[in-house]
mmCIF file of C-alpha atoms in Angstrom:
data_model
loop_
_atom_site.group_PDB
_atom_site.id
_atom_site.type_symbol
_atom_site.label_atom_id
_atom_site.label_comp_id
_atom_site.label_asym_id
_atom_site.label_seq_id
_atom_site.Cartn_x
_atom_site.Cartn_y
_atom_site.Cartn_z
ATOM 1 C CA GLU A 11 8.633 -16.106 8.579
ATOM 2 C CA LEU A 12 6.268 -13.698 7.095
ATOM 3 C CA PHE A 13 8.777 -12.522 4.662
ATOM 4 C CA SER A 14 8.979 -16.691 2.986
ATOM 5 C CA SER A 15 4.981 -17.252 2.925
ATOM 6 C CA SER A 16 5.165 -13.856 1.209
ATOM 7 C CA PHE A 17 7.841 -14.787 -1.106
ATOM 8 C CA GLN A 18 6.584 -17.985 -1.955
ATOM 9 C CA GLN A 19 3.085 -16.730 -2.492
ATOM 10 C CA TYR A 20 4.452 -14.559 -5.223
ATOM 11 C CA GLY A 21 6.803 -16.624 -7.035
ATOM 12 C CA THR A 22 2.972 -18.640 -7.153
ATOM 13 C CA PHE A 23 1.743 -15.732 -8.694
ATOM 14 C CA ILE A 24 4.305 -15.149 -10.969
ATOM 15 C CA LYS A 25 4.744 -18.455 -11.614
ATOM 16 C CA GLU A 26 0.972 -18.732 -12.791
ATOM 17 C CA ASN A 27 -0.127 -15.083 -14.087
ATOM 18 C CA LYS A 28 1.178 -13.663 -17.346
ATOM 19 C CA VAL A 29 4.160 -11.365 -16.902
ATOM 20 C CA ILE A 30 4.495 -8.457 -18.956
ATOM 21 C CA ILE A 31 9.475 -8.392 -19.977
ATOM 22 C CA GLY A 32 11.049 -6.879 -22.428
ATOM 23 C CA THR A 33 8.875 -3.686 -23.121
ATOM 24 C CA LYS A 34 9.680 -0.092 -22.355
ATOM 25 C CA ASP A 35 6.773 0.189 -19.654
ATOM 26 C CA SER A 36 8.320 -3.057 -18.003
ATOM 27 C CA LYS A 37 11.428 -1.776 -18.124
ATOM 28 C CA ARG A 38 10.126 1.977 -16.611
ATOM 29 C CA VAL A 39 7.997 -0.051 -13.916
ATOM 30 C CA GLU A 40 12.072 -1.202 -12.968
ATOM 31 C CA ILE A 41 13.711 1.089 -13.115
ATOM 32 C CA ILE A 42 10.788 3.871 -11.188
ATOM 33 C CA GLY A 43 10.703 0.694 -8.763
ATOM 34 C CA LEU A 44 14.742 1.339 -8.191
ATOM 35 C CA LYS A 45 14.834 4.688 -8.164
ATOM 36 C CA ILE A 46 11.673 4.812 -5.252
ATOM 37 C CA LYS A 47 14.449 2.105 -3.765
ATOM 38 C CA MET A 48 17.509 3.915 -3.231
ATOM 39 C CA ALA A 49 15.703 7.032 -1.699
ATOM 40 C CA ALA A 50 14.415 4.361 1.077
ATOM 41 C CA GLU A 51 17.160 3.520 1.682
ATOM 42 C CA LYS A 52 18.689 7.418 2.175
ATOM 43 C CA TYR A 53 15.803 7.959 4.124
ATOM 44 C CA LEU A 54 16.180 5.227 6.834
ATOM 45 C CA LYS A 55 19.942 5.538 6.825
ATOM 46 C CA ALA A 56 19.819 9.269 7.264
ATOM 47 C CA ASN A 57 17.529 8.771 10.089
ATOM 48 C CA GLY A 58 20.044 6.106 12.035
ATOM 49 C CA TYR A 59 17.723 2.732 10.687
ATOM 50 C CA ASN A 60 21.477 1.698 8.166
ATOM 51 C CA ASP A 61 20.398 -2.450 8.673
ATOM 52 C CA TYR A 62 16.467 -2.316 8.788
ATOM 53 C CA LEU A 63 16.646 -3.446 4.114
ATOM 54 C CA LYS A 64 18.888 -6.450 5.512
ATOM 55 C CA ASP A 65 16.289 -9.106 4.340
ATOM 56 C CA TYR A 66 13.937 -7.486 1.956
ATOM 57 C CA SER A 67 14.294 -8.658 -1.312
ATOM 58 C CA TRP A 68 13.082 -6.065 -3.973
ATOM 59 C CA GLU A 69 11.319 -6.945 -7.430
ATOM 60 C CA TYR A 70 8.962 -5.013 -9.714
ATOM 61 C CA LYS A 71 7.342 -6.060 -11.838
ATOM 62 C CA LEU A 72 4.855 -5.800 -15.281
ATOM 63 C CA VAL A 73 1.334 -8.195 -15.451
ATOM 64 C CA GLU A 74 -1.286 -8.139 -18.120
ATOM 65 C CA SER A 75 -4.582 -7.400 -16.443
ATOM 66 C CA LYS A 76 -7.492 -5.038 -17.276
ATOM 67 C CA GLU A 77 -7.858 -4.656 -13.279
ATOM 68 C CA VAL A 78 -6.327 -1.295 -12.985
ATOM 69 C CA ASN A 79 -4.428 -1.602 -9.349
ATOM 70 C CA ALA A 80 -1.181 -2.451 -7.691
ATOM 71 C CA TRP A 81 0.518 -4.353 -4.506
ATOM 72 C CA CYS A 82 3.583 -4.817 -2.829
ATOM 73 C CA LEU A 83 4.034 -8.057 -0.298
ATOM 74 C CA PRO A 84 5.905 -7.885 2.491
ATOM 75 C CA GLY A 85 9.537 -8.138 1.719
ATOM 76 C CA GLY A 86 9.505 -6.079 -1.012
ATOM 77 C CA LYS A 87 7.355 -7.748 -4.008
ATOM 78 C CA ILE A 88 5.781 -5.165 -6.510
ATOM 79 C CA VAL A 89 3.160 -5.941 -9.070
ATOM 80 C CA PHE A 90 1.615 -3.332 -11.396
ATOM 81 C CA TYR A 91 -0.942 -4.696 -13.190
ATOM 82 C CA SER A 92 -0.830 -2.707 -17.073
ATOM 83 C CA ALA A 93 -4.533 -1.728 -16.730
ATOM 84 C CA ILE A 94 -3.376 1.335 -14.170
ATOM 85 C CA LEU A 95 -0.389 2.229 -16.887
ATOM 86 C CA PRO A 96 -2.912 4.718 -18.552
ATOM 87 C CA ILE A 97 -3.940 6.179 -15.195
ATOM 88 C CA CYS A 98 -0.358 6.757 -14.677
ATOM 89 C CA LYS A 99 0.067 8.592 -17.332
ATOM 90 C CA ASP A 100 3.422 9.479 -16.539
ATOM 91 C CA ASP A 101 6.791 8.794 -14.806
ATOM 92 C CA ASP A 102 5.889 11.029 -12.054
ATOM 93 C CA GLY A 103 2.122 9.119 -11.698
ATOM 94 C CA MET A 104 4.037 5.345 -12.050
ATOM 95 C CA ALA A 105 6.222 7.177 -8.523
ATOM 96 C CA ALA A 106 3.788 7.778 -6.766
ATOM 97 C CA VAL A 107 2.123 4.319 -6.986
ATOM 98 C CA MET A 108 5.270 2.982 -6.422
ATOM 99 C CA GLY A 109 6.204 5.017 -3.791
ATOM 100 C CA HIS A 110 3.040 3.799 -1.497
ATOM 101 C CA GLU A 111 3.655 0.807 -2.625
ATOM 102 C CA VAL A 112 7.223 0.233 -1.244
ATOM 103 C CA ALA A 113 5.581 2.121 1.708
ATOM 104 C CA HIS A 114 2.804 -0.139 2.345
ATOM 105 C CA ALA A 115 6.491 -2.723 2.666
ATOM 106 C CA LEU A 116 8.833 -0.525 5.046
ATOM 107 C CA ALA A 117 5.835 -0.052 7.267
ATOM 108 C CA ASN A 118 5.054 -3.411 7.497
ATOM 109 C CA HIS A 119 1.631 -3.156 6.891
ATOM 110 C CA GLY A 120 1.487 -6.587 6.158
ATOM 111 C CA ALA A 121 2.909 -8.158 9.498
ATOM 112 C CA GLN A 122 0.670 -5.437 11.510
ATOM 113 C CA ARG A 123 -2.903 -6.514 9.599
ATOM 114 C CA MET A 124 -1.820 -10.330 9.989
ATOM 115 C CA SER A 125 -1.357 -9.369 14.552
ATOM 116 C CA ALA A 126 -4.418 -7.678 14.140
ATOM 117 C CA GLY A 127 -6.849 -11.141 12.227
ATOM 118 C CA ILE A 128 -4.944 -12.962 15.482
ATOM 119 C CA LEU A 129 -6.376 -10.684 17.922
ATOM 120 C CA GLN A 130 -10.137 -10.400 16.683
ATOM 121 C CA GLN A 131 -9.723 -14.276 15.949
ATOM 122 C CA VAL A 132 -8.792 -14.229 20.072
ATOM 123 C CA GLY A 133 -11.561 -11.658 20.926
ATOM 124 C CA ALA A 134 -13.768 -13.576 19.257
ATOM 125 C CA GLY A 135 -13.381 -17.385 20.927
ATOM 126 C CA ALA A 136 -13.525 -15.477 24.575
ATOM 127 C CA VAL A 137 -16.196 -14.111 23.062
ATOM 128 C CA GLY A 138 -17.742 -17.386 22.748
ATOM 129 C CA VAL A 139 -16.843 -18.591 25.839
ATOM 130 C CA ALA A 140 -18.251 -16.448 27.548
ATOM 131 C CA ILE A 141 -21.684 -16.687 26.068
ATOM 132 C CA ASP A 142 -21.092 -20.479 26.686
ATOM 133 C CA SER A 143 -24.457 -20.687 28.495
ATOM 134 C CA LYS A 144 -26.775 -18.988 26.304
ATOM 135 C CA SER A 145 -29.010 -20.142 23.303
ATOM 136 C CA ASP A 146 -28.079 -20.729 20.701
ATOM 137 C CA GLN A 147 -30.365 -17.866 19.038
ATOM 138 C CA GLU A 148 -28.276 -15.209 21.305
ATOM 139 C CA LYS A 149 -24.750 -17.016 20.226
ATOM 140 C CA GLN A 150 -25.821 -16.315 16.758
ATOM 141 C CA ILE A 151 -26.233 -12.039 17.986
ATOM 142 C CA TRP A 152 -23.497 -11.826 20.324
ATOM 143 C CA MET A 153 -20.952 -13.210 18.099
ATOM 144 C CA THR A 154 -22.364 -11.195 14.934
ATOM 145 C CA ALA A 155 -22.331 -8.337 16.698
ATOM 146 C CA TYR A 156 -19.029 -8.626 17.477
ATOM 147 C CA GLY A 157 -17.964 -9.105 13.829
ATOM 148 C CA GLY A 158 -19.792 -5.712 12.867
ATOM 149 C CA ILE A 159 -18.295 -3.733 16.050
ATOM 150 C CA THR A 160 -14.829 -5.201 15.427
ATOM 151 C CA GLN A 161 -15.133 -4.998 11.979
ATOM 152 C CA TYR A 162 -16.422 -1.324 10.777
ATOM 153 C CA GLY A 163 -14.600 0.177 14.067
ATOM 154 C CA ALA A 164 -11.415 -1.312 13.918
ATOM 155 C CA MET A 165 -10.470 -3.823 11.513
ATOM 156 C CA LEU A 166 -11.909 -0.737 8.498
ATOM 157 C CA PRO A 167 -10.287 2.187 9.959
ATOM 158 C CA PHE A 168 -7.185 0.037 10.916
ATOM 159 C CA ASN A 169 -6.748 -0.897 7.290
ATOM 160 C CA ARG A 170 -7.271 3.551 6.236
ATOM 161 C CA SER A 171 -4.796 4.633 8.618
ATOM 162 C CA HIS A 172 -2.158 2.718 6.664
ATOM 163 C CA GLU A 173 -3.411 4.031 3.481
ATOM 164 C CA SER A 174 -2.766 6.981 4.983
ATOM 165 C CA GLU A 175 0.375 6.458 6.557
ATOM 166 C CA ALA A 176 1.821 4.951 3.226
ATOM 167 C CA ASP A 177 0.310 7.756 1.571
ATOM 168 C CA LYS A 178 2.275 9.704 3.505
ATOM 169 C CA ILE A 179 5.800 8.019 2.986
ATOM 170 C CA GLY A 180 5.233 7.247 -0.257
ATOM 171 C CA LEU A 181 4.778 10.950 -1.499
ATOM 172 C CA ILE A 182 8.244 11.427 0.835
ATOM 173 C CA LEU A 183 10.277 8.566 -1.725
ATOM 174 C CA MET A 184 8.538 9.908 -4.160
ATOM 175 C CA ALA A 185 9.833 13.704 -3.907
ATOM 176 C CA ILE A 186 13.795 12.310 -2.414
ATOM 177 C CA ALA A 187 13.717 9.966 -5.600
ATOM 178 C CA GLY A 188 13.556 13.522 -7.746
ATOM 179 C CA TYR A 189 9.292 13.174 -8.286
ATOM 180 C CA ASP A 190 7.540 15.649 -8.528
ATOM 181 C CA PRO A 191 5.188 15.383 -5.125
ATOM 182 C CA THR A 192 1.864 17.050 -6.082
ATOM 183 C CA THR A 193 1.692 15.319 -9.508
ATOM 184 C CA ALA A 194 0.279 12.809 -6.946
ATOM 185 C CA ILE A 195 -2.500 14.967 -7.068
ATOM 186 C CA SER A 196 -3.199 15.146 -10.088
ATOM 187 C CA PHE A 197 -2.467 11.065 -10.427
ATOM 188 C CA TRP A 198 -4.823 10.610 -7.521
ATOM 189 C CA GLU A 199 -7.946 12.925 -9.898
ATOM 190 C CA ARG A 200 -8.005 10.118 -12.357
ATOM 191 C CA MET A 201 -8.034 7.353 -10.442
ATOM 192 C CA SER A 202 -10.821 8.945 -8.610
ATOM 193 C CA ALA A 203 -12.413 9.817 -12.166
ATOM 194 C CA ASN A 204 -11.773 6.232 -13.422
ATOM 195 C CA SER A 205 -14.039 4.267 -10.390
ATOM 196 C CA GLY A 206 -16.369 7.019 -12.212
ATOM 197 C CA GLY A 207 -17.771 7.200 -8.409
ATOM 198 C CA ASN A 208 -18.852 3.804 -7.478
ATOM 199 C CA SER A 209 -16.539 3.611 -4.884
ATOM 200 C CA PRO A 210 -17.751 1.919 -1.651
ATOM 201 C CA PRO A 211 -18.676 4.738 1.676
ATOM 202 C CA GLU A 212 -15.806 5.601 3.251
ATOM 203 C CA PHE A 213 -16.144 3.819 6.713
ATOM 204 C CA LEU A 214 -17.864 0.338 4.543
ATOM 205 C CA SER A 215 -13.980 0.522 2.877
ATOM 206 C CA THR A 216 -10.506 -0.617 4.212
ATOM 207 C CA HIS A 217 -9.255 2.672 2.039
ATOM 208 C CA PRO A 218 -9.576 6.474 2.400
ATOM 209 C CA SER A 219 -12.389 7.831 -0.260
ATOM 210 C CA ASP A 220 -11.017 9.705 -3.147
ATOM 211 C CA GLU A 221 -11.914 12.902 -1.599
ATOM 212 C CA THR A 222 -10.549 12.224 1.573
ATOM 213 C CA ARG A 223 -7.151 11.313 0.395
ATOM 214 C CA ILE A 224 -6.915 13.936 -2.132
ATOM 215 C CA LYS A 225 -7.481 16.429 -0.002
ATOM 216 C CA ASN A 226 -4.418 14.575 2.879
ATOM 217 C CA ILE A 227 -2.359 14.567 -0.117
ATOM 218 C CA LYS A 228 -2.208 18.168 -0.712
ATOM 219 C CA ASN A 229 -1.530 18.707 2.517
ATOM 220 C CA LEU A 230 0.901 16.458 3.017
ATOM 221 C CA ILE A 231 3.553 17.861 0.339
ATOM 222 C CA PRO A 232 4.546 20.831 1.787
ATOM 223 C CA GLU A 233 6.195 18.147 4.554
ATOM 224 C CA ALA A 234 7.543 15.682 1.376
ATOM 225 C CA LYS A 235 9.070 18.917 -0.535
ATOM 226 C CA ILE A 236 11.596 19.328 2.835
ATOM 227 C CA GLN A 237 12.580 16.042 3.511
ATOM 228 C CA ALA A 238 13.737 16.042 0.030
ATOM 229 C CA ALA A 239 15.664 19.213 0.374
ATOM 230 C CA LYS A 240 17.586 17.712 2.618
ATOM 231 C CA PHE A 241 19.041 15.422 0.476
ATOM 232 C CA GLY A 242 19.933 18.753 -1.894
ATOM 233 C CA VAL A 243 16.180 17.697 -4.707
ATOM 234 C CA VAL A 244 14.717 21.455 -4.463
ATOM 235 C CA PHE A 245 10.709 21.836 -5.582
ATOM 236 C CA LYS A 246 9.619 24.599 -7.312
#
């Protein structure tokens, strides 16, 4: 059901935005996407998940936008915005982004976030029932407190854990596909420089801070190289 809804949303987005086709960059996005997808298939089959991707419908599009971003919808619909390409700089940088986005799809993060949102709403309903006898002012205080606690104590950390998980899986996939995972460090350093230090504090964000992310990636690179070596891909 989520994939069906995702594909519809993706179709609407593609119709309403300028998709870049027939250029060197658009071809690079597609080629790198296919290589990362093939790496994912190898990795999943090697770990006993032969039919894991049977319902996925992969697409990789380059869309004209001044926003520095890329994203993936459940089921494998991946979009690169044109403004992120200069920061990617080369194929390795694009592979770092593509691996991260494909990882979100493989880990079903969209479904998990939807489930978490539903639980948050259910919890709000339960709190509402529990405080039904209180005054309107007290109800407002309780609901505001509930919203703050669940948002900053649960939802945002949950989303940040998804980003870290996607970084880990993405490094493995890009390495299996033949792209040096150490280049992911340079990419995220360029992303950090591009933000100009204007990112919100980590605890207020859905993403880890640039400093945290780069530190984690450095620690994850040896494991990515070990996994790639199992498929005959060796880096110095």
